[in-house]
Short mmCIF file of C-alpha atoms and ligand atoms in Angstrom, two decimals:
data_model
loop_
_atom_site.label_atom_id
_atom_site.label_comp_id
_atom_site.label_asym_id
_atom_site.label_seq_id
_atom_site.Cartn_x
_atom_site.Cartn_y
_atom_site.Cartn_z
CA MET B 1 105.80 87.89 148.46
CA ALA B 2 109.27 86.57 147.74
CA THR B 3 108.97 84.34 150.80
CA GLU B 4 106.53 81.96 149.06
CA GLN B 5 107.57 78.32 149.24
CA PRO B 6 109.56 77.31 146.16
CA PHE B 7 107.85 75.35 143.40
CA ASP B 8 109.05 72.00 142.07
CA ALA B 9 108.41 73.28 138.56
CA LEU B 10 107.22 76.54 137.02
CA ILE B 11 105.74 76.26 133.56
CA ILE B 12 105.26 79.32 131.37
CA GLY B 13 102.27 79.04 129.00
CA SER B 14 99.05 77.06 129.31
CA GLY B 15 98.65 75.79 125.75
CA VAL B 16 98.50 72.07 125.15
CA GLY B 17 102.30 72.00 125.54
CA GLY B 18 102.46 73.74 128.92
CA LEU B 19 99.44 72.01 130.41
CA SER B 20 100.61 68.54 129.38
CA VAL B 21 104.01 69.11 131.00
CA GLY B 22 102.10 70.48 134.01
CA ILE B 23 99.91 67.39 134.28
CA ILE B 24 102.77 64.90 133.95
CA LEU B 25 104.86 66.78 136.53
CA ALA B 26 101.90 67.28 138.88
CA ARG B 27 101.55 63.50 138.98
CA LEU B 28 105.14 63.32 140.21
CA TYR B 29 105.75 66.47 142.29
CA PRO B 30 103.53 68.31 144.80
CA ARG B 31 104.18 71.96 143.83
CA VAL B 32 103.80 72.67 140.15
CA ALA B 33 102.52 75.94 138.67
CA VAL B 34 101.45 76.90 135.15
CA ILE B 35 101.65 80.61 134.39
CA GLU B 36 99.36 82.11 131.73
CA ARG B 37 99.15 85.70 130.54
CA ASN B 38 95.58 85.40 129.24
CA THR B 39 92.54 85.38 131.51
CA LEU B 40 91.63 81.91 130.22
CA PRO B 41 93.96 78.93 129.86
CA GLY B 42 94.37 76.76 126.77
CA GLY B 43 96.22 78.89 124.18
CA LEU B 44 95.44 77.70 120.66
CA MET B 45 93.37 74.78 121.99
CA ARG B 46 90.64 77.11 123.20
CA SER B 47 87.78 77.82 120.79
CA TYR B 48 85.43 80.82 120.87
CA THR B 49 81.74 81.33 120.15
CA ARG B 50 80.22 83.55 117.44
CA ASP B 51 76.52 83.65 116.66
CA GLY B 52 76.04 80.64 118.93
CA VAL B 53 78.53 78.55 116.92
CA ASP B 54 81.71 77.13 118.47
CA CYS B 55 84.70 78.16 116.32
CA PRO B 56 87.93 76.16 116.63
CA VAL B 57 91.29 77.93 116.47
CA GLY B 58 94.19 75.47 116.65
CA VAL B 59 92.46 72.08 116.67
CA HIS B 60 90.60 71.21 113.47
CA TYR B 61 91.60 67.59 113.42
CA PHE B 62 94.26 65.40 114.93
CA GLY B 63 95.64 61.91 114.42
CA ALA B 64 96.66 58.77 116.29
CA PHE B 65 93.85 58.94 118.85
CA GLY B 66 92.41 55.43 118.41
CA GLU B 67 92.50 53.04 121.37
CA GLY B 68 96.15 52.06 122.00
CA GLN B 69 97.49 54.63 119.52
CA PRO B 70 100.18 57.11 120.58
CA LEU B 71 98.12 60.25 121.26
CA ARG B 72 95.43 58.24 123.07
CA ARG B 73 98.12 56.55 125.20
CA MET B 74 99.53 59.92 126.19
CA PHE B 75 96.04 61.32 127.00
CA ASP B 76 95.26 58.16 129.01
CA PHE B 77 98.50 58.49 130.94
CA MET B 78 97.69 62.12 131.73
CA GLY B 79 94.10 61.22 132.61
CA VAL B 80 92.70 63.77 130.16
CA GLU B 81 89.33 62.71 128.79
CA VAL B 82 87.89 64.35 125.74
CA ALA B 83 84.97 63.56 123.42
CA ALA B 84 86.17 63.16 119.86
CA GLU B 85 84.62 61.73 116.70
CA ARG B 86 86.47 59.65 114.17
CA MET B 87 86.64 61.23 110.74
CA GLY B 88 86.18 59.40 107.49
CA GLY B 89 83.05 57.44 108.30
CA GLY B 90 84.24 54.64 106.00
CA GLY B 91 85.25 57.14 103.30
CA PRO B 92 88.24 59.46 102.95
CA ILE B 93 89.66 61.55 105.78
CA ASP B 94 90.80 64.24 103.33
CA ARG B 95 89.76 65.06 99.77
CA TYR B 96 92.43 66.81 97.70
CA LEU B 97 91.04 68.77 94.77
CA PHE B 98 93.60 69.83 92.17
CA ASP B 99 92.83 71.73 88.96
CA ASP B 100 92.67 68.58 86.83
CA PHE B 101 92.32 65.65 89.23
CA ALA B 102 91.18 64.67 92.72
CA PHE B 103 92.59 62.28 95.31
CA ASP B 104 90.86 60.86 98.38
CA LEU B 105 93.19 60.20 101.32
CA PRO B 106 91.90 57.08 103.08
CA GLU B 107 92.55 55.97 106.66
CA GLY B 108 95.28 53.31 106.96
CA ILE B 109 98.63 52.72 105.29
CA ASP B 110 97.38 49.65 103.37
CA ALA B 111 94.44 51.64 102.05
CA LEU B 112 96.79 54.47 101.05
CA ALA B 113 99.02 52.01 99.18
CA ASP B 114 95.99 50.68 97.27
CA ALA B 115 94.64 54.16 96.52
CA LEU B 116 98.03 55.43 95.28
CA GLU B 117 98.61 52.36 93.10
CA ALA B 118 95.15 52.69 91.58
CA ALA B 119 95.59 56.41 90.89
CA PHE B 120 99.22 56.29 89.73
CA PRO B 121 99.89 52.87 88.13
CA ASP B 122 103.16 54.07 86.58
CA ASP B 123 104.57 55.06 89.98
CA ARG B 124 104.73 51.58 91.56
CA ARG B 125 108.39 51.83 92.54
CA PRO B 126 108.29 55.19 94.33
CA ILE B 127 105.00 54.21 95.96
CA ALA B 128 106.54 50.99 97.31
CA ALA B 129 109.52 52.93 98.71
CA ILE B 130 107.34 55.54 100.38
CA ILE B 131 104.86 53.06 101.82
CA GLY B 132 107.79 51.04 103.23
CA ASN B 133 109.09 54.19 104.95
CA LEU B 134 105.65 55.13 106.27
CA ARG B 135 105.26 51.66 107.81
CA ALA B 136 108.64 51.98 109.55
CA VAL B 137 107.75 55.42 110.90
CA ALA B 138 104.30 54.22 112.01
CA ASP B 139 106.02 51.42 113.98
CA LEU B 140 108.25 53.98 115.67
CA GLN B 141 105.20 56.08 116.47
CA ASN B 142 103.11 53.21 117.78
CA SER B 143 105.86 52.02 120.10
CA LEU B 144 106.45 55.63 121.24
CA SER B 145 110.11 54.74 120.98
CA PHE B 146 110.93 58.44 120.43
CA LEU B 147 110.50 58.67 124.18
CA SER B 148 112.42 55.61 125.21
CA SER B 149 116.10 54.84 125.72
CA ALA B 150 115.51 51.91 123.37
CA MET B 151 114.88 54.26 120.41
CA PRO B 152 116.76 52.83 117.41
CA PRO B 153 118.98 55.49 115.81
CA LEU B 154 117.64 56.96 112.57
CA PHE B 155 120.45 56.19 110.15
CA ASP B 156 118.58 56.79 106.92
CA MET B 157 119.86 60.22 105.95
CA ASP B 158 117.05 60.56 103.38
CA LEU B 159 114.76 61.13 106.38
CA PHE B 160 116.52 64.44 107.07
CA SER B 161 116.56 65.69 103.50
CA PRO B 162 113.88 68.02 102.11
CA LEU B 163 110.75 66.22 100.95
CA ALA B 164 111.07 67.79 97.48
CA VAL B 165 114.60 66.42 97.05
CA TYR B 166 113.52 62.99 98.22
CA LEU B 167 110.48 62.83 95.91
CA ALA B 168 112.57 64.03 92.97
CA LYS B 169 115.16 61.33 93.74
CA LEU B 170 112.41 58.70 93.74
CA ASN B 171 111.36 59.97 90.33
CA CYS B 172 107.70 60.43 91.27
CA SER B 173 105.30 61.70 88.64
CA PRO B 174 104.13 65.31 89.17
CA ARG B 175 100.67 64.18 90.29
CA LEU B 176 102.02 61.71 92.86
CA ARG B 177 104.28 64.50 94.12
CA SER B 178 101.34 66.85 94.53
CA VAL B 179 99.40 64.30 96.56
CA LEU B 180 102.33 63.44 98.80
CA CYS B 181 103.29 67.05 99.43
CA VAL B 182 100.05 68.04 101.14
CA ALA B 183 101.06 66.60 104.54
CA SER B 184 104.04 68.97 104.82
CA ARG B 185 101.57 71.90 104.69
CA TRP B 186 99.92 70.63 107.87
CA MET B 187 102.98 71.95 109.73
CA GLY B 188 103.30 75.14 107.72
CA LEU B 189 106.19 73.77 105.67
CA SER B 190 106.67 73.74 101.93
CA GLU B 191 107.97 70.54 100.36
CA GLN B 192 111.28 72.36 99.74
CA ASP B 193 111.68 73.01 103.48
CA CYS B 194 110.03 69.99 105.10
CA PRO B 195 112.35 67.23 106.40
CA VAL B 196 111.08 63.83 105.21
CA ILE B 197 110.86 62.56 108.81
CA TYR B 198 108.40 65.33 109.80
CA HIS B 199 106.29 64.69 106.74
CA HIS B 200 106.16 60.97 107.47
CA LEU B 201 105.34 61.50 111.15
CA ALA B 202 102.49 63.88 110.34
CA LEU B 203 101.09 61.69 107.58
CA THR B 204 101.29 58.43 109.55
CA SER B 205 99.64 59.97 112.61
CA TYR B 206 96.54 60.81 110.51
CA LEU B 207 96.68 57.50 108.66
CA LEU B 208 96.54 55.70 112.02
CA SER B 209 93.21 57.47 112.59
CA ALA B 210 91.88 61.01 112.13
CA TRP B 211 89.63 62.71 114.70
CA ARG B 212 87.93 65.98 115.45
CA LEU B 213 86.54 67.26 118.72
CA ARG B 214 82.90 66.48 119.39
CA GLY B 215 82.38 69.33 121.83
CA GLY B 216 84.83 72.08 121.06
CA GLY B 217 88.25 73.49 121.82
CA THR B 218 86.97 75.10 125.01
CA ASP B 219 86.02 71.64 126.33
CA LEU B 220 89.51 70.44 125.46
CA ALA B 221 91.14 73.39 127.22
CA GLU B 222 88.90 72.81 130.26
CA ALA B 223 89.70 69.06 130.28
CA PHE B 224 93.42 69.87 130.43
CA SER B 225 93.19 72.66 132.97
CA SER B 226 90.79 70.86 135.31
CA ARG B 227 92.94 67.73 135.24
CA PHE B 228 95.97 69.83 136.14
CA THR B 229 94.29 71.63 139.03
CA GLY B 230 92.65 68.34 140.10
CA LEU B 231 96.14 66.94 140.59
CA GLY B 232 96.96 69.88 142.87
CA GLY B 233 98.66 72.06 140.25
CA SER B 234 98.40 75.86 140.55
CA LEU B 235 97.05 77.54 137.43
CA LEU B 236 97.96 81.21 137.56
CA CYS B 237 96.13 83.12 134.82
CA ASN B 238 96.01 86.76 133.86
CA ASP B 239 99.62 87.39 134.84
CA ALA B 240 102.39 87.04 132.26
CA ALA B 241 105.83 85.71 133.01
CA ALA B 242 107.98 88.83 132.67
CA ALA B 243 111.43 87.54 133.62
CA ILE B 244 113.20 84.28 134.28
CA LEU B 245 115.38 84.72 137.35
CA ILE B 246 118.91 83.40 137.25
CA ASP B 247 121.42 82.69 140.00
CA GLY B 248 124.84 82.11 138.46
CA ARG B 249 124.21 79.58 135.69
CA GLU B 250 121.08 78.23 137.35
CA VAL B 251 117.45 79.13 137.02
CA ALA B 252 116.02 80.50 140.27
CA GLY B 253 112.40 81.38 139.46
CA VAL B 254 110.04 83.58 137.48
CA ARG B 255 108.94 87.16 138.01
CA LEU B 256 105.41 87.88 136.84
CA ALA B 257 104.15 91.08 135.24
CA SER B 258 102.31 91.87 138.50
CA GLY B 259 105.65 91.82 140.33
CA ARG B 260 104.94 88.51 142.10
CA VAL B 261 108.03 86.34 142.35
CA LEU B 262 107.77 82.56 142.12
CA ARG B 263 110.83 80.61 143.21
CA GLY B 264 111.86 77.32 141.65
CA THR B 265 114.91 75.72 140.11
CA ARG B 266 113.04 74.15 137.18
CA VAL B 267 111.40 76.46 134.64
CA VAL B 268 109.71 75.07 131.56
CA ALA B 269 109.11 77.62 128.81
CA ALA B 270 106.14 76.35 126.79
CA VAL B 271 106.11 79.57 124.77
CA HIS B 272 107.91 80.84 121.71
CA PRO B 273 111.75 80.81 122.12
CA LYS B 274 112.04 84.43 121.01
CA THR B 275 109.82 85.51 123.89
CA VAL B 276 111.92 83.39 126.26
CA LEU B 277 115.02 85.24 125.15
CA ALA B 278 113.36 88.52 126.08
CA MET B 279 112.72 87.15 129.60
CA LEU B 280 116.36 86.28 130.25
CA PRO B 281 118.79 88.76 131.76
CA GLU B 282 121.37 90.30 129.45
CA GLY B 283 124.33 87.97 129.07
CA ALA B 284 122.52 84.81 130.23
CA VAL B 285 122.83 83.48 126.70
CA LYS B 286 125.92 84.00 124.54
CA PRO B 287 125.47 86.71 121.87
CA ARG B 288 125.88 84.07 119.11
CA GLN B 289 123.12 81.92 120.60
CA ALA B 290 120.87 84.93 121.06
CA ARG B 291 121.38 85.97 117.42
CA ARG B 292 120.59 82.44 116.30
CA ILE B 293 117.31 82.39 118.21
CA ARG B 294 116.31 85.87 117.05
CA GLY B 295 117.09 84.87 113.48
CA LEU B 296 114.81 81.81 113.49
CA VAL B 297 112.34 81.98 110.61
CA GLU B 298 108.68 81.63 111.58
CA THR B 299 106.05 79.47 109.90
CA GLU B 300 103.98 81.51 107.49
CA GLY B 301 100.82 83.19 108.77
CA LEU B 302 97.26 82.09 108.08
CA PHE B 303 94.01 83.82 107.31
CA ALA B 304 90.86 82.02 108.43
CA ALA B 305 87.18 82.75 107.96
CA ASN B 306 84.27 81.00 109.66
CA VAL B 307 80.92 80.86 107.93
CA SER B 308 77.63 79.74 109.45
CA VAL B 309 75.63 77.79 106.84
CA ASP B 310 72.19 76.16 106.72
CA ALA B 311 72.58 72.61 108.02
CA ARG B 312 69.89 71.27 105.65
CA THR B 313 71.53 72.49 102.47
CA HIS B 314 75.08 71.98 103.73
CA PRO B 315 75.26 68.92 105.96
CA ALA B 316 78.46 68.24 107.91
CA LEU B 317 81.13 66.30 106.01
CA PRO B 318 83.18 63.54 107.66
CA HIS B 319 86.30 64.59 105.73
CA ASN B 320 88.27 67.78 105.12
CA ILE B 321 88.67 69.30 101.69
CA TYR B 322 91.88 70.80 100.35
CA ARG B 323 91.65 72.85 97.14
CA LEU B 324 95.17 73.02 95.78
CA GLN B 325 97.07 74.65 92.94
CA THR B 326 100.35 73.21 91.70
CA ASP B 327 102.99 74.10 89.15
CA ARG B 328 103.79 71.85 86.20
CA GLU B 329 106.25 69.83 88.26
CA GLY B 330 103.55 69.04 90.80
CA TRP B 331 104.86 71.28 93.61
CA ILE B 332 102.07 73.02 95.52
CA SER B 333 101.81 76.76 94.88
CA ALA B 334 98.58 77.67 96.72
CA GLY B 335 95.87 76.03 98.76
CA LEU B 336 92.69 76.40 100.76
CA PHE B 337 91.55 74.16 103.61
CA TYR B 338 87.85 73.58 104.31
CA GLN B 339 86.07 71.75 107.09
CA LEU B 340 82.27 71.63 107.24
CA ARG B 341 81.16 70.54 110.70
CA ALA B 342 78.08 70.45 112.89
CA GLY B 343 77.26 73.84 114.41
CA GLY B 344 73.95 73.22 116.26
CA GLU B 345 70.47 74.84 116.02
CA GLY B 346 70.05 74.19 112.29
CA ARG B 347 73.38 75.79 111.42
CA ASN B 348 76.69 74.21 110.42
CA LEU B 349 80.14 75.74 110.42
CA LEU B 350 82.23 76.04 107.27
CA MET B 351 85.83 76.82 108.19
CA MET B 352 88.15 78.14 105.49
CA ILE B 353 91.88 78.65 105.99
CA THR B 354 94.59 79.83 103.63
CA ARG B 355 98.16 81.16 103.82
CA SER B 356 98.61 84.83 104.60
CA PRO B 357 102.10 86.07 105.43
CA PHE B 358 102.51 88.52 108.31
CA SER B 359 103.79 91.11 105.81
CA GLU B 360 100.25 91.36 104.34
CA TRP B 361 99.05 92.73 107.69
CA ARG B 362 102.07 94.85 108.61
CA ARG B 363 100.02 98.05 108.21
CA TRP B 364 98.22 97.16 111.43
CA GLU B 365 101.26 95.74 113.22
CA ASP B 366 101.15 98.35 115.99
CA THR B 367 97.48 97.84 116.80
CA THR B 368 95.86 95.37 119.17
CA THR B 369 92.90 93.02 118.75
CA GLY B 370 89.56 94.85 118.66
CA ARG B 371 91.25 98.20 117.99
CA ARG B 372 92.56 97.91 114.49
CA GLY B 373 90.02 100.16 112.84
CA VAL B 374 87.54 100.06 109.97
CA GLU B 375 90.04 99.46 107.17
CA TYR B 376 91.29 96.30 108.81
CA GLU B 377 87.76 94.99 109.29
CA LYS B 378 86.97 95.80 105.65
CA GLU B 379 90.07 93.94 104.49
CA LYS B 380 89.08 90.88 106.50
CA ILE B 381 85.58 90.89 105.01
CA ARG B 382 86.95 91.40 101.49
CA ARG B 383 89.19 88.35 101.86
CA ALA B 384 86.54 86.24 103.55
CA GLU B 385 84.05 87.02 100.75
CA GLY B 386 86.67 86.10 98.16
CA MET B 387 87.17 82.75 99.88
CA LEU B 388 83.44 82.21 100.10
CA GLY B 389 83.16 82.75 96.34
CA LYS B 390 85.80 80.08 95.75
CA ALA B 391 84.06 77.77 98.21
CA GLU B 392 80.89 77.89 96.09
CA GLU B 393 82.78 76.08 93.33
CA ILE B 394 82.99 73.14 95.73
CA PHE B 395 79.95 73.40 98.00
CA GLY B 396 77.39 74.95 95.63
CA SER B 397 75.54 78.16 96.45
CA LEU B 398 76.46 79.64 99.82
CA ALA B 399 74.09 82.58 99.46
CA ASP B 400 72.62 81.69 102.86
CA GLY B 401 76.08 81.61 104.43
CA LYS B 402 76.93 84.23 107.04
CA ILE B 403 80.54 85.17 107.72
CA ILE B 404 80.61 85.13 111.49
CA ASP B 405 84.29 85.80 112.03
CA ALA B 406 87.70 86.02 110.40
CA TYR B 407 91.15 86.08 111.93
CA THR B 408 94.63 87.03 110.75
CA PRO B 409 98.24 86.48 111.86
CA LEU B 410 97.79 89.58 114.05
CA THR B 411 94.90 87.92 115.91
CA LEU B 412 97.03 84.87 116.65
CA ARG B 413 100.01 87.01 117.62
CA ASP B 414 97.94 88.88 120.18
CA TRP B 415 96.13 85.82 121.51
CA VAL B 416 99.13 83.56 122.19
CA ASN B 417 102.11 85.90 121.94
CA SER B 418 103.51 84.21 118.89
CA PRO B 419 105.89 86.45 116.89
CA GLU B 420 104.43 87.33 113.48
CA GLY B 421 101.37 85.26 114.43
CA SER B 422 103.25 82.14 113.36
CA PRO B 423 100.63 79.38 113.60
CA TYR B 424 103.08 76.50 114.06
CA GLY B 425 105.92 78.44 115.71
CA ILE B 426 109.41 78.36 114.26
CA MET B 427 109.74 76.71 110.90
CA ARG B 428 111.10 73.20 111.36
CA SER B 429 112.79 73.29 108.02
CA VAL B 430 115.80 71.19 107.09
CA GLY B 431 117.91 74.35 107.27
CA GLN B 432 116.69 75.28 110.77
CA LEU B 433 116.88 71.84 112.38
CA PRO B 434 120.33 72.48 113.96
CA ALA B 435 119.25 75.85 115.39
CA ALA B 436 116.01 74.32 116.69
CA ALA B 437 117.91 71.47 118.34
CA ALA B 438 120.35 73.96 119.91
CA LEU B 439 117.48 75.46 121.92
CA HIS B 440 117.76 72.46 124.22
CA ARG B 441 121.43 73.17 124.87
CA LEU B 442 121.22 76.64 126.40
CA PRO B 443 123.84 76.96 129.15
CA LEU B 444 121.34 77.46 131.97
CA ASP B 445 120.68 74.66 134.43
CA GLY B 446 117.00 74.17 135.06
CA LEU B 447 115.63 75.86 131.93
CA PHE B 448 113.66 73.59 129.59
CA PHE B 449 111.61 74.18 126.45
CA ALA B 450 108.20 72.70 125.70
CA GLY B 451 105.29 73.57 123.42
CA GLN B 452 105.20 73.31 119.66
CA ASN B 453 108.70 74.77 119.30
CA ALA B 454 110.35 72.06 121.38
CA LEU B 455 109.94 69.07 119.07
CA ALA B 456 107.17 69.42 116.51
CA PRO B 457 103.95 71.38 116.05
CA GLY B 458 100.39 70.05 116.05
CA ILE B 459 98.62 68.36 118.92
CA VAL B 460 100.50 65.07 118.50
CA GLY B 461 103.90 66.75 118.02
CA THR B 462 103.41 69.15 120.93
CA VAL B 463 102.21 66.50 123.42
CA LEU B 464 105.02 64.16 122.36
CA GLY B 465 107.40 67.08 122.94
CA SER B 466 105.98 67.56 126.45
CA PHE B 467 106.81 63.97 127.36
CA GLN B 468 110.30 64.45 125.95
CA THR B 469 110.76 67.58 128.05
CA VAL B 470 109.72 65.69 131.17
CA ARG B 471 112.28 63.05 130.21
CA GLN B 472 114.98 65.73 130.16
CA ILE B 473 113.82 67.02 133.53
CA MET B 474 113.66 63.63 135.26
CA GLY B 475 116.55 61.89 133.60
CA HIS B 476 116.13 58.96 131.26
CA GLU B 477 116.23 56.17 133.79
CA SER B 478 113.62 57.60 136.10
CA PHE B 479 111.44 58.60 133.12
CA ASP B 480 111.59 55.08 131.64
CA ARG B 481 110.46 53.62 134.96
CA ARG B 482 107.93 56.17 136.15
CA VAL B 483 106.46 57.54 132.95
CA PHE B 484 107.32 55.48 129.89
CA ALA B 485 106.22 52.20 131.50
CA GLY B 486 102.97 53.93 132.54
CA LEU B 487 102.20 54.82 128.93
CA PHE B 488 101.61 51.14 128.30
CA ALA B 489 99.82 50.44 131.57
CA GLY B 490 96.38 51.82 130.71
CA LYS B 491 94.50 54.86 131.93
CA GLY B 492 96.15 57.06 134.56
CA LYS B 493 93.11 58.99 135.72
CA SER B 494 92.77 57.39 139.13
CA SER B 495 96.42 57.45 140.10
CA LYS B 496 98.46 60.46 140.90
C1 LIG I 1 94.79 78.26 112.76
C2 LIG I 1 95.50 77.05 113.29
C3 LIG I 1 95.02 75.80 112.99
C4 LIG I 1 95.64 74.66 113.49
N1 LIG I 1 95.09 73.44 113.23
C5 LIG I 1 95.62 72.35 113.80
C6 LIG I 1 94.99 71.10 113.64
O1 LIG I 1 93.95 70.97 112.99
N2 LIG I 1 95.57 70.01 114.21
C7 LIG I 1 96.72 70.09 114.95
O2 LIG I 1 97.20 69.06 115.45
N3 LIG I 1 97.34 71.29 115.13
C8 LIG I 1 96.82 72.40 114.58
N4 LIG I 1 97.41 73.62 114.79
C9 LIG I 1 98.66 73.69 115.57
C10 LIG I 1 98.39 73.53 117.06
O3 LIG I 1 97.27 74.30 117.44
C11 LIG I 1 99.63 73.98 117.85
O4 LIG I 1 100.77 73.28 117.39
C12 LIG I 1 99.51 73.78 119.36
O5 LIG I 1 98.24 74.12 119.85
C13 LIG I 1 100.57 74.63 120.05
O6 LIG I 1 100.46 74.50 121.44
P1 LIG I 1 101.49 75.26 122.38
O7 LIG I 1 101.21 74.84 123.76
O8 LIG I 1 102.88 75.10 121.88
O9 LIG I 1 101.22 76.82 122.17
P2 LIG I 1 99.98 77.79 122.42
O10 LIG I 1 98.69 77.09 122.31
O11 LIG I 1 100.25 78.96 121.57
O12 LIG I 1 100.14 78.20 123.96
C14 LIG I 1 101.08 79.11 124.41
C15 LIG I 1 100.47 79.80 125.63
O13 LIG I 1 101.48 80.57 126.27
C16 LIG I 1 100.91 81.81 126.67
N5 LIG I 1 102.00 82.77 126.83
C17 LIG I 1 102.76 83.34 125.87
N6 LIG I 1 103.66 84.17 126.43
C18 LIG I 1 103.46 84.10 127.78
C19 LIG I 1 104.08 84.73 128.88
N7 LIG I 1 105.08 85.60 128.75
N8 LIG I 1 103.63 84.42 130.12
C20 LIG I 1 102.61 83.55 130.31
N9 LIG I 1 101.97 82.96 129.27
C21 LIG I 1 102.41 83.22 128.03
C22 LIG I 1 99.95 82.14 125.53
O14 LIG I 1 99.00 83.09 125.94
C23 LIG I 1 99.36 80.76 125.25
O15 LIG I 1 98.23 80.51 126.05
C24 LIG I 1 96.81 74.78 114.29
C25 LIG I 1 97.29 76.05 114.61
C26 LIG I 1 96.65 77.17 114.12
C27 LIG I 1 97.16 78.51 114.50
#
């Protein structure tokens, strides 16, 4: 078995991060493999079906997918085609409901400026400052200059301070604060932890345009995996990467759980860094580095419940709803996310998500999905019913609603091997930015990181991170010529 021909690149993990690296590399090199421990590829992209309704897991909505916008450019370059519908429908993309006021987040930075000025007339100065920043970040995003050698350095140190500090410095009113803080939650970060640059990137990507999948996450996962195999890539499912093989200070291949050995001097780990550490031989990483990785704080867990509702009484909404609680200063203390989307056959799907730290589920830590027992199932139902009760305050009677599924941090942990079921991987807080950046400086030639832990979480952040990883692999000059230029050359489907 060890005599197999070496691969040009071995990628561990078939989420959106691993498969996008796989596709870009398969366009450039003949022998590329993606290794996946699950029977089906796709990681968090993949949805599942309950009661005939498609239930999303990690893709509820995503930004910047309009023609010529950054995510669409990257999909076009990869040749991944997916049916998506634009959210908003002329109205808001998100509705934020606070205890004593509501705010509709519109599409577009100009529209946001108008909406903020109308809602908070006494906050003109902070609004002008923030809108100016958002425009600058949107320009960076649109030009994809994060990926180019021509990227202007980010000198504004405010961009790396916590959002809460920045908003306090701008002297925003508590209500303006509350509205602006929501976007940091999209990456599992509180406003105290979230670096301003991440907040601005997330917010601008949705302001450029907000989308949700028309089919479902399974279609998305299939679009990625079939494009990869169509380019000649080898998709090896149902066999986990067990060890990364090292020769001196260089990567030499991957040993799978089955014992199969794949040779290759480039290994891309599109999985959680803590699991990568466990795959490396003792001593491959200095004890200080290992401690730093092990000590990385995870994003807080989520609890989600899916409810099938009557489509006539609860038609699909073109926007999401956030029900939020804040303290007197305007900082967010609790929240619930809702999306009501088409489900088919007279039923719609109401998705409800809220925070739920891993510690709340520690009792069942040593169990596996499907075998956690009656008490666990009861606890899920209890929580889902509680959420459904709260949802009635917004959607009216949901007596006809049927809870078709609920999942916890343990479910996510077991599905994608994410420690503590962290939904967005390691927390990209201001405090952890240096440790996160250090991941890319491990002293092993040929080992690269991709996936949501490499640059930023979310579909946009993860795919952007995949391109950056390929840039590290190829070298800047070659990347600029062979990949970056192609991002502005139109669809890549026909070419290899
Ligand atoms: C509930 C939830 C809702 C979300 N909603 C949104 C949203 O609306 N919009 C948005 O943009 N983002 C959203 N996200 C975030 C987004 O889904 C993720 O950032 C993104 O999908 C991460 O992709 P990834 O490739 O890094 O990881 P994953 O999708 O987790 O893929 C990692 C893959 O690696 C595999 N793997 C792990 N260990 C091994 C091993 N040893 N060997 C082989 N394979 C291995 C796993 O099985 C998995 O398939 C959400 C996330 C969650 C959890």
